[in-house]
GROMACS .gro file of C-alpha atoms in nm:
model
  181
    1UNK     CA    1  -4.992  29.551  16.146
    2UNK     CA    2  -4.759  29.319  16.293
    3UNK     CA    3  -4.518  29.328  16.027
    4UNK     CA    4  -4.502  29.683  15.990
    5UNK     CA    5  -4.444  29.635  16.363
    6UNK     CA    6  -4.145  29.432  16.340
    7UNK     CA    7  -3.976  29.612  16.042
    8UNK     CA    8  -3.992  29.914  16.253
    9UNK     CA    9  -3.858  29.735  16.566
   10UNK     CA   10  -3.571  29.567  16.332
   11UNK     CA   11  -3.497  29.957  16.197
   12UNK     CA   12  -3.421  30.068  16.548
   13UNK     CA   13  -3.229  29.771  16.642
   14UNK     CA   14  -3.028  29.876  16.312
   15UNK     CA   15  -2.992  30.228  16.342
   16UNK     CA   16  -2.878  30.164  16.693
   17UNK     CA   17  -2.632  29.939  16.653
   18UNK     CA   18  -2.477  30.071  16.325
   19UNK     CA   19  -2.557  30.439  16.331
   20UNK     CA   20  -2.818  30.687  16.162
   21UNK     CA   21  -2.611  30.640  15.850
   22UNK     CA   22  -2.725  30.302  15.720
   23UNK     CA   23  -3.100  30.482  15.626
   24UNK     CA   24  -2.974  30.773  15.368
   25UNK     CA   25  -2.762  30.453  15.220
   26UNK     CA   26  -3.057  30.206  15.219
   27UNK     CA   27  -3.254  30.473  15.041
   28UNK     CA   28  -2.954  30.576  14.784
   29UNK     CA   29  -2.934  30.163  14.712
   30UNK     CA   30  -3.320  30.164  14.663
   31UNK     CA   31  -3.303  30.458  14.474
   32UNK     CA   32  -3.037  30.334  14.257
   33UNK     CA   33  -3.181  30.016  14.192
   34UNK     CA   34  -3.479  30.159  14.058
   35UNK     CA   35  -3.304  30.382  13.825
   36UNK     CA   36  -3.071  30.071  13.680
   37UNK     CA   37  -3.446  29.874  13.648
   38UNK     CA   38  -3.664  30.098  13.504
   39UNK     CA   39  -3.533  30.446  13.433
   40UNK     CA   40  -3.160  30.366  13.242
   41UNK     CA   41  -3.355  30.150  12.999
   42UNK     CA   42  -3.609  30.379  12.934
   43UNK     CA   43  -3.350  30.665  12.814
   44UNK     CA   44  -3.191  30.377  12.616
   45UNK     CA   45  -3.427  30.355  12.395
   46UNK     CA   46  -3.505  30.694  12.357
   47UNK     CA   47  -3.180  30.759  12.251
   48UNK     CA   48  -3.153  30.452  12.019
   49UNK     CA   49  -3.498  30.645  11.850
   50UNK     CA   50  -3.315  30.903  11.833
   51UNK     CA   51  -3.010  30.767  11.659
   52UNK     CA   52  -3.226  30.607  11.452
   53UNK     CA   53  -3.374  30.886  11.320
   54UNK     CA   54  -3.071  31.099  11.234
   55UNK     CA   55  -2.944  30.840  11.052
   56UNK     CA   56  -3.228  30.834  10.870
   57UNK     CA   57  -3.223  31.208  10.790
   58UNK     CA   58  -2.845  31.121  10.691
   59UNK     CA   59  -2.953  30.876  10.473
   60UNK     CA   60  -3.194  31.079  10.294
   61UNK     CA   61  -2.960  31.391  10.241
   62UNK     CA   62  -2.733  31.153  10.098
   63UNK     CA   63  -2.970  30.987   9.840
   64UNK     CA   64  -3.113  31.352   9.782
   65UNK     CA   65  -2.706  31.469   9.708
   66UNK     CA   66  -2.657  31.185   9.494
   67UNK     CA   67  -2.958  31.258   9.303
   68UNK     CA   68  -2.899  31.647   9.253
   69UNK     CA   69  -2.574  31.558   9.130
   70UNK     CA   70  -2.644  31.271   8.865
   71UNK     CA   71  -3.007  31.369   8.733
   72UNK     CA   72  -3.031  31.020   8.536
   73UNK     CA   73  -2.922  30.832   8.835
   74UNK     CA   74  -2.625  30.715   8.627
   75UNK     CA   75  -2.301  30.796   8.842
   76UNK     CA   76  -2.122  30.896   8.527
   77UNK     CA   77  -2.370  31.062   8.401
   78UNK     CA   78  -2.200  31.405   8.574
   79UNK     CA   79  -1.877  31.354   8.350
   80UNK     CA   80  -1.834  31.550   8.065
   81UNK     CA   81  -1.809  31.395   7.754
   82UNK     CA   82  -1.503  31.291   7.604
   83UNK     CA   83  -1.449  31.616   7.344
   84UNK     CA   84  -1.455  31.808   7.608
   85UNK     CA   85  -1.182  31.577   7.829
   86UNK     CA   86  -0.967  31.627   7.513
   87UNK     CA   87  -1.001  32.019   7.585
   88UNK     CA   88  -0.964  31.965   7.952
   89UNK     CA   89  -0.622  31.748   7.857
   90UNK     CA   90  -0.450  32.075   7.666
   91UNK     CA   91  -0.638  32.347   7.903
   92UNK     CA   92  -0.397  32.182   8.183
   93UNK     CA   93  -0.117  32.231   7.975
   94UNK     CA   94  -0.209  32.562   7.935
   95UNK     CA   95  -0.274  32.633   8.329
   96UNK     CA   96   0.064  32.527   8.383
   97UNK     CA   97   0.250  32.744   8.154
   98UNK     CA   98   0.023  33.039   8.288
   99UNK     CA   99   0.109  32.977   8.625
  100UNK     CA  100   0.499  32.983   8.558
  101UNK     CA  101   0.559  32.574   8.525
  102UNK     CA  102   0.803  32.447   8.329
  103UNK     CA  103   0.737  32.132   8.182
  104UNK     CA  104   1.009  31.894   8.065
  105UNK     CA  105   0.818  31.609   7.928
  106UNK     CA  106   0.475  31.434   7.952
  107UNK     CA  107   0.314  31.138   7.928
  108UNK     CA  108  -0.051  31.091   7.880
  109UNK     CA  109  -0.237  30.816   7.767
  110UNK     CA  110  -0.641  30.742   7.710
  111UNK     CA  111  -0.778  30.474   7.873
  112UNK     CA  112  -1.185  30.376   7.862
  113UNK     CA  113  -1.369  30.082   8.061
  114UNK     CA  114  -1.717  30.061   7.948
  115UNK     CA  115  -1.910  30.378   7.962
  116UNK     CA  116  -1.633  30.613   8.156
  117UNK     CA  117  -1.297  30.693   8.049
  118UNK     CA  118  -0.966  30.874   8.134
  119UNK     CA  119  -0.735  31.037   8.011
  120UNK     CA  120  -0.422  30.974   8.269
  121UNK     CA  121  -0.138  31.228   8.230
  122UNK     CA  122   0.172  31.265   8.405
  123UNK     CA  123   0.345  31.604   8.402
  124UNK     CA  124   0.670  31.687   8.556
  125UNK     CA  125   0.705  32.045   8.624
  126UNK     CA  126   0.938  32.255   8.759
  127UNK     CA  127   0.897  32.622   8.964
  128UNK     CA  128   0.831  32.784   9.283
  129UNK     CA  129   0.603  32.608   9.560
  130UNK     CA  130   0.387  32.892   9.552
  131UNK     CA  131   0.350  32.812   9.125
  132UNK     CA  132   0.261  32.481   9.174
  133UNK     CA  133   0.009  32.521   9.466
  134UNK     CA  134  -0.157  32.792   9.243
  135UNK     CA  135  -0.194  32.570   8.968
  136UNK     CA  136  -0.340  32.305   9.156
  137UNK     CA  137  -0.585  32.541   9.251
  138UNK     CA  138  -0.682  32.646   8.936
  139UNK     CA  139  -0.692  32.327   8.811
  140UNK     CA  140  -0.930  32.257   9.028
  141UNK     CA  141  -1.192  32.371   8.818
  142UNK     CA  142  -1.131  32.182   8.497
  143UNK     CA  143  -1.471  31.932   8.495
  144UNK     CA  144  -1.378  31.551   8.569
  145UNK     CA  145  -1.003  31.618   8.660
  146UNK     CA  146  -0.869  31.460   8.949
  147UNK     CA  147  -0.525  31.503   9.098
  148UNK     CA  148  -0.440  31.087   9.181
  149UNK     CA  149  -0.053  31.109   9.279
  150UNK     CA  150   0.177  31.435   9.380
  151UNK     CA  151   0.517  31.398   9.429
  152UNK     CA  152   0.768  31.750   9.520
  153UNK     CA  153   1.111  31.709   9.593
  154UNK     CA  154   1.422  32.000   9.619
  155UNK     CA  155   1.548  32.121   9.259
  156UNK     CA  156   1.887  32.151   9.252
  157UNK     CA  157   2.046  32.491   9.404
  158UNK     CA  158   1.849  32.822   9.220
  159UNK     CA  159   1.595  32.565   9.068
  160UNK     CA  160   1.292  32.579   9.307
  161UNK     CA  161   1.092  32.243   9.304
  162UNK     CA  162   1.061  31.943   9.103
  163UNK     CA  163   0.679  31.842   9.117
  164UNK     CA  164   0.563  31.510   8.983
  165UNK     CA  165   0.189  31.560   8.919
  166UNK     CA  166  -0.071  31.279   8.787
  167UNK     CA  167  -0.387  31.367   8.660
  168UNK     CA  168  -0.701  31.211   8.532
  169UNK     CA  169  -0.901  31.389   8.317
  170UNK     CA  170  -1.290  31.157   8.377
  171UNK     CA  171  -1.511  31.139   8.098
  172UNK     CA  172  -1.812  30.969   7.943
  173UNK     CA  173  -1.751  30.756   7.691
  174UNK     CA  174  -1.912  30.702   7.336
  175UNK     CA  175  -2.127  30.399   7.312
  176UNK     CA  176  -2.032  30.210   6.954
  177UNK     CA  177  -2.363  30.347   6.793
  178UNK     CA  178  -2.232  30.673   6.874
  179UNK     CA  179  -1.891  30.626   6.788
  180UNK     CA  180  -1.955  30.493   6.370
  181UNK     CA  181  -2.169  30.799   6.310
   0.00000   0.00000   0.00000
């Protein structure tokens, strides 16, 4: 009882001599100590759970994706095999001369590392910028092509564009079993 005593007396020797406005800061200090001690870390670690967890989920979808999309599990297993690249090779020929391109010259050439292959073709074309941006779209859909360097540049006066497209065409390769039959 004594203590509490003497607290109270120093409180009143404090609040007289600095003002009524040292309490509401005391208990903002207090408060504020509290919440740095027990409360911040608390929400820390609910939110670290949390992050956790939707990477997780993340994680999952991904491994779910990559499943869906190569049912063997081999990555290449998706590509089409490499009859059907040959196809893709002239059906991109044939896009271009649908779509109004003029091609001068090309150069293509077959490459194949283990159990994927490409075949990598270079195309110059000339036209409009509306031709070549609607043959890149419809190229879009020929299976393992991938558009790996573009390069458009101001035909001379009445000429339209010069585009410098490179392709790869993806595909699986035949194993050498496959290959002698």
């Amino acid at each position: 009882m004594m203590q509490l005593n003497a607290m109270r007396w120093r409180l009143e020797v404090l609040a007289v001599r600095h003002g009524l406005w040292m309490l509401p800061g005391a208990v903002l200090l207090l408060g504020a100590l509290l919440a740095w001690g027990w409360w911040l870390p608390s929400q820390e670690a609910a939110l670290r759970e949390a992050l956790s967890m939707q990477a997780n989920e993340q994680l999952s979808t991904r491994t779910q994706a990559a499943q869906a999309s190569a049912p063997h599990g081999a990555p290449h297993s998706a590509l089409p095999p490499a009859a059907r690249a040959d196809a893709a090779v002239q059906r991109l020929f044939a896009l271009a001369a649908e779509h109004g391109l003029t091609i001068a010259q090309a150069d293509y050439r077959r490459q194949e590392t283990g159990r994927v292959g490409r075949w990598q073709v270079q195309m110059p074309a000339t036209g409009t910028y509306p031709q070549v941006r609607r043959f890149l779209r419809a190229a879009q859909a020929i299976p393992g092509l991938s558009l790996d360097e573009l390069g458009i540049h101001r035909a001379p006066v009445g000429a339209g564009i010069e585009a410098r497209l490179l392709f790869s065409v993806w595909f699986t390769a035949q194993a050498p079993a496959e290959r002698a039959s």
